[in-house]
Short mmCIF file of C-alpha atoms in Angstrom, two decimals:
data_model
loop_
_atom_site.label_atom_id
_atom_site.label_comp_id
_atom_site.label_asym_id
_atom_site.label_seq_id
_atom_site.Cartn_x
_atom_site.Cartn_y
_atom_site.Cartn_z
CA UNK A 1 -5.05 -5.54 -18.93
CA UNK A 2 -5.53 -2.20 -17.16
CA UNK A 3 -5.75 -3.42 -13.51
CA UNK A 4 -6.64 -0.43 -11.31
CA UNK A 5 -7.26 2.87 -13.10
CA UNK A 6 -7.39 6.22 -11.31
CA UNK A 7 -8.50 9.56 -12.67
CA UNK A 8 -7.33 12.28 -12.70
CA UNK A 9 -3.57 11.82 -12.36
CA UNK A 10 -2.97 15.39 -11.20
CA UNK A 11 -5.26 18.06 -9.79
CA UNK A 12 -4.88 21.47 -8.18
CA UNK A 13 -7.75 22.81 -6.10
CA UNK A 14 -8.41 25.91 -4.09
CA UNK A 15 -9.36 25.65 -0.43
CA UNK A 16 -13.08 24.98 -0.10
CA UNK A 17 -13.55 23.47 -3.54
CA UNK A 18 -14.92 19.97 -3.94
CA UNK A 19 -13.88 17.14 -6.19
CA UNK A 20 -14.26 13.42 -6.71
CA UNK A 21 -11.41 11.03 -7.37
CA UNK A 22 -12.40 8.09 -9.52
CA UNK A 23 -11.15 4.52 -9.34
CA UNK A 24 -12.07 1.47 -11.41
CA UNK A 25 -10.70 -2.07 -11.43
CA UNK A 26 -11.12 -4.81 -14.00
CA UNK A 27 -9.83 -7.74 -11.92
CA UNK A 28 -13.24 -8.75 -10.51
CA UNK A 29 -12.04 -8.01 -6.96
CA UNK A 30 -14.59 -7.68 -4.18
CA UNK A 31 -12.55 -5.33 -1.97
CA UNK A 32 -11.42 -1.81 -2.82
CA UNK A 33 -9.47 0.74 -0.81
CA UNK A 34 -8.41 4.38 -0.73
CA UNK A 35 -5.05 5.35 0.79
CA UNK A 36 -3.19 8.62 1.09
CA UNK A 37 0.58 8.89 1.12
CA UNK A 38 2.36 11.81 2.73
CA UNK A 39 6.11 12.36 3.16
CA UNK A 40 7.32 10.73 6.36
CA UNK A 41 3.89 9.25 7.11
CA UNK A 42 3.72 6.25 4.82
CA UNK A 43 0.48 4.98 3.31
CA UNK A 44 -2.62 5.42 5.46
CA UNK A 45 -6.03 3.90 4.85
CA UNK A 46 -8.85 6.41 4.35
CA UNK A 47 -11.83 4.18 3.53
CA UNK A 48 -12.42 0.71 2.25
CA UNK A 49 -15.22 -1.34 0.75
CA UNK A 50 -15.33 -5.08 1.35
CA UNK A 51 -18.06 -5.59 -1.22
CA UNK A 52 -20.51 -3.72 -3.40
CA UNK A 53 -22.84 -1.68 -1.22
CA UNK A 54 -20.62 -1.58 1.88
CA UNK A 55 -18.05 0.97 3.01
CA UNK A 56 -16.07 1.39 6.21
CA UNK A 57 -13.79 4.00 7.71
CA UNK A 58 -10.08 3.47 7.85
CA UNK A 59 -7.41 5.25 9.86
CA UNK A 60 -7.92 8.80 8.48
CA UNK A 61 -11.52 9.24 7.18
CA UNK A 62 -12.23 12.81 8.31
CA UNK A 63 -12.97 15.19 5.44
CA UNK A 64 -13.72 12.42 2.95
CA UNK A 65 -16.71 10.48 1.67
CA UNK A 66 -16.78 7.41 -0.56
CA UNK A 67 -19.18 5.64 -2.85
CA UNK A 68 -18.97 2.06 -4.06
CA UNK A 69 -20.90 2.60 -7.27
CA UNK A 70 -20.71 -1.04 -8.38
CA UNK A 71 -18.23 -3.89 -8.13
CA UNK A 72 -15.75 -2.14 -10.42
CA UNK A 73 -15.88 1.45 -9.20
CA UNK A 74 -15.02 3.14 -5.90
CA UNK A 75 -14.91 6.93 -5.70
CA UNK A 76 -13.46 9.29 -3.09
CA UNK A 77 -14.99 12.73 -2.57
CA UNK A 78 -13.56 15.81 -0.90
CA UNK A 79 -16.53 18.03 -0.08
CA UNK A 80 -14.55 21.08 1.05
CA UNK A 81 -10.87 20.69 0.30
CA UNK A 82 -8.31 21.82 2.86
CA UNK A 83 -4.53 22.30 2.46
CA UNK A 84 -4.00 19.38 4.87
CA UNK A 85 -5.51 17.12 2.21
CA UNK A 86 -2.65 17.82 -0.17
CA UNK A 87 -1.31 14.33 -0.77
CA UNK A 88 -0.92 11.49 -3.21
CA UNK A 89 -4.02 9.29 -3.23
CA UNK A 90 -3.87 5.65 -4.17
CA UNK A 91 -6.75 3.34 -4.92
CA UNK A 92 -6.23 -0.40 -4.49
CA UNK A 93 -8.24 -3.55 -4.96
CA UNK A 94 -7.89 -7.10 -3.72
CA UNK A 95 -9.39 -10.48 -2.91
CA UNK A 96 -10.26 -10.93 0.73
CA UNK A 97 -8.40 -14.17 1.26
CA UNK A 98 -5.40 -15.10 3.38
CA UNK A 99 -2.17 -14.11 1.71
CA UNK A 100 -3.79 -12.26 -1.15
CA UNK A 101 -2.21 -8.85 -1.86
CA UNK A 102 -3.73 -5.59 -2.91
CA UNK A 103 -3.01 -4.09 -6.30
CA UNK A 104 -2.53 -0.36 -6.61
CA UNK A 105 -3.45 2.22 -9.20
CA UNK A 106 -0.97 4.84 -10.41
CA UNK A 107 -2.18 7.46 -7.95
CA UNK A 108 -3.65 10.95 -8.03
CA UNK A 109 -1.40 13.83 -7.02
CA UNK A 110 -3.63 16.43 -5.41
CA UNK A 111 -2.57 19.92 -4.31
CA UNK A 112 -4.85 22.17 -2.30
CA UNK A 113 -3.89 25.84 -2.35
CA UNK B 1 -3.48 0.14 17.42
CA UNK B 2 -1.68 -1.65 14.65
CA UNK B 3 1.87 -0.51 14.03
CA UNK B 4 4.45 -1.56 11.50
CA UNK B 5 8.01 -0.36 12.03
CA UNK B 6 10.80 -0.09 9.51
CA UNK B 7 14.16 1.62 9.54
CA UNK B 8 13.75 4.56 7.17
CA UNK B 9 17.36 4.38 5.95
CA UNK B 10 18.84 5.17 3.58
CA UNK B 11 20.37 1.71 3.43
CA UNK B 12 23.35 1.71 1.10
CA UNK B 13 24.51 -1.63 -0.36
CA UNK B 14 27.21 -2.32 -2.98
CA UNK B 15 26.10 -3.78 -6.28
CA UNK B 16 26.16 -7.58 -6.19
CA UNK B 17 25.83 -7.78 -2.39
CA UNK B 18 22.84 -8.92 -0.32
CA UNK B 19 20.43 -6.24 0.85
CA UNK B 20 18.58 -7.05 4.08
CA UNK B 21 15.40 -5.14 4.95
CA UNK B 22 13.61 -5.60 8.25
CA UNK B 23 10.14 -4.96 9.63
CA UNK B 24 8.41 -5.51 12.96
CA UNK B 25 4.68 -5.40 13.65
CA UNK B 26 2.63 -4.96 16.78
CA UNK B 27 -0.62 -6.88 16.14
CA UNK B 28 -0.23 -10.57 16.98
CA UNK B 29 -3.39 -11.26 14.99
CA UNK B 30 -1.65 -10.29 11.76
CA UNK B 31 -1.79 -13.11 9.24
CA UNK B 32 -0.61 -11.84 5.86
CA UNK B 33 2.61 -9.97 5.16
CA UNK B 34 3.70 -8.18 2.03
CA UNK B 35 6.69 -6.37 0.65
CA UNK B 36 6.03 -3.65 -1.90
CA UNK B 37 8.65 -1.76 -3.89
CA UNK B 38 7.99 1.89 -4.70
CA UNK B 39 10.07 3.93 -7.09
CA UNK B 40 10.01 7.69 -6.65
CA UNK B 41 6.79 9.14 -8.04
CA UNK B 42 5.31 5.71 -8.76
CA UNK B 43 2.77 3.44 -7.11
CA UNK B 44 3.61 0.51 -4.82
CA UNK B 45 4.39 -2.70 -6.67
CA UNK B 46 4.08 -6.10 -4.97
CA UNK B 47 7.40 -7.92 -4.56
CA UNK B 48 6.66 -10.73 -2.13
CA UNK B 49 3.86 -12.09 0.04
CA UNK B 50 4.17 -14.54 2.94
CA UNK B 51 1.78 -15.83 5.58
CA UNK B 52 3.44 -18.83 7.22
CA UNK B 53 6.58 -18.98 9.33
CA UNK B 54 9.83 -19.58 7.50
CA UNK B 55 11.35 -18.52 4.21
CA UNK B 56 9.77 -17.94 0.83
CA UNK B 57 12.00 -17.47 -2.20
CA UNK B 58 11.18 -15.93 -5.57
CA UNK B 59 14.13 -15.32 -7.85
CA UNK B 60 16.56 -12.95 -6.14
CA UNK B 61 14.07 -12.18 -3.36
CA UNK B 62 13.54 -14.09 -0.12
CA UNK B 63 10.92 -13.16 2.45
CA UNK B 64 11.34 -14.43 6.00
CA UNK B 65 8.60 -14.53 8.63
CA UNK B 66 8.85 -15.18 12.37
CA UNK B 67 5.44 -14.73 13.98
CA UNK B 68 6.73 -15.47 17.50
CA UNK B 69 9.11 -12.52 17.22
CA UNK B 70 6.64 -10.47 15.14
CA UNK B 71 9.32 -9.95 12.56
CA UNK B 72 9.39 -10.10 8.78
CA UNK B 73 12.36 -9.46 6.50
CA UNK B 74 13.23 -9.22 2.84
CA UNK B 75 16.56 -10.30 1.39
CA UNK B 76 17.64 -9.20 -2.06
CA UNK B 77 20.52 -11.22 -3.46
CA UNK B 78 22.88 -9.96 -6.16
CA UNK B 79 21.60 -6.40 -5.69
CA UNK B 80 21.30 -4.32 -8.85
CA UNK B 81 21.13 -0.54 -9.27
CA UNK B 82 17.54 -1.05 -10.49
CA UNK B 83 16.69 -2.33 -6.98
CA UNK B 84 17.22 1.20 -5.63
CA UNK B 85 13.79 2.18 -4.34
CA UNK B 86 11.73 2.47 -1.18
CA UNK B 87 10.56 -0.87 0.19
CA UNK B 88 7.28 -0.91 2.08
CA UNK B 89 6.35 -3.60 4.58
CA UNK B 90 2.59 -4.16 4.85
CA UNK B 91 0.56 -6.28 7.23
CA UNK B 92 -3.04 -7.49 7.06
CA UNK B 93 -5.25 -8.88 9.78
CA UNK B 94 -7.38 -11.23 7.74
CA UNK B 95 -10.83 -11.10 9.19
CA UNK B 96 -12.57 -13.49 6.85
CA UNK B 97 -15.69 -11.38 6.95
CA UNK B 98 -14.34 -8.45 5.03
CA UNK B 99 -10.98 -6.99 4.21
CA UNK B 100 -9.91 -4.14 6.44
CA UNK B 101 -6.98 -2.80 4.51
CA UNK B 102 -3.25 -3.00 4.95
CA UNK B 103 -1.18 -1.34 7.63
CA UNK B 104 2.04 -0.04 6.11
CA UNK B 105 5.39 0.80 7.54
CA UNK B 106 6.91 4.11 6.47
CA UNK B 107 9.35 2.32 4.18
CA UNK B 108 13.10 1.78 3.90
CA UNK B 109 14.97 3.73 1.24
CA UNK B 110 17.47 1.36 -0.40
CA UNK B 111 20.38 2.61 -2.49
CA UNK B 112 22.46 0.15 -4.53
CA UNK B 113 25.88 1.60 -5.21
CA UNK B 114 27.38 0.64 -8.63
#
């Protein structure tokens, strides 16, 4: 009964380093999403995937890449981390039907020094 | 550009009273509306969803939607200290051909005073 699982929960990086945030869901949802949450800015969509094999840019995609590895897994990669990418990152999944909500993972707290 | 507006608060309500949280949205094509509760340091947790005009009740929570006014609200009856959290309003333009994510307001910080 895990729902949406994100790893790692915390990470500190140096400017210029790369890393991949992992997300997996066990609810058989077609759609998956990556958001970032910054103080005073609310949650903003980075990338989303409506189905396996497809990805699309959201509101703030610059500096990120994603991979929809299979129906369960959707990863977010920072190729060259910048201090402006310090944030809390949430993965979510959902069913693309009217009125159906998205379900969120516990988040990854990422600091870029 | 899709926008969702909320009063950031803090909104302070006495225990046992009704807390009223409001949200307006800009995209008239919006079809699904959600209220999430977020405790400090935690992830958003779904409280209510609504997609037709009128009221929807679930326990102590009532969501109200008025598409003509582009307005959605959340009422919390018999407020408890455990209701103290940030409440996020989220809106989705259901495309039918692929989900395009939620647009969130910045949230209203609610404080229930014992």
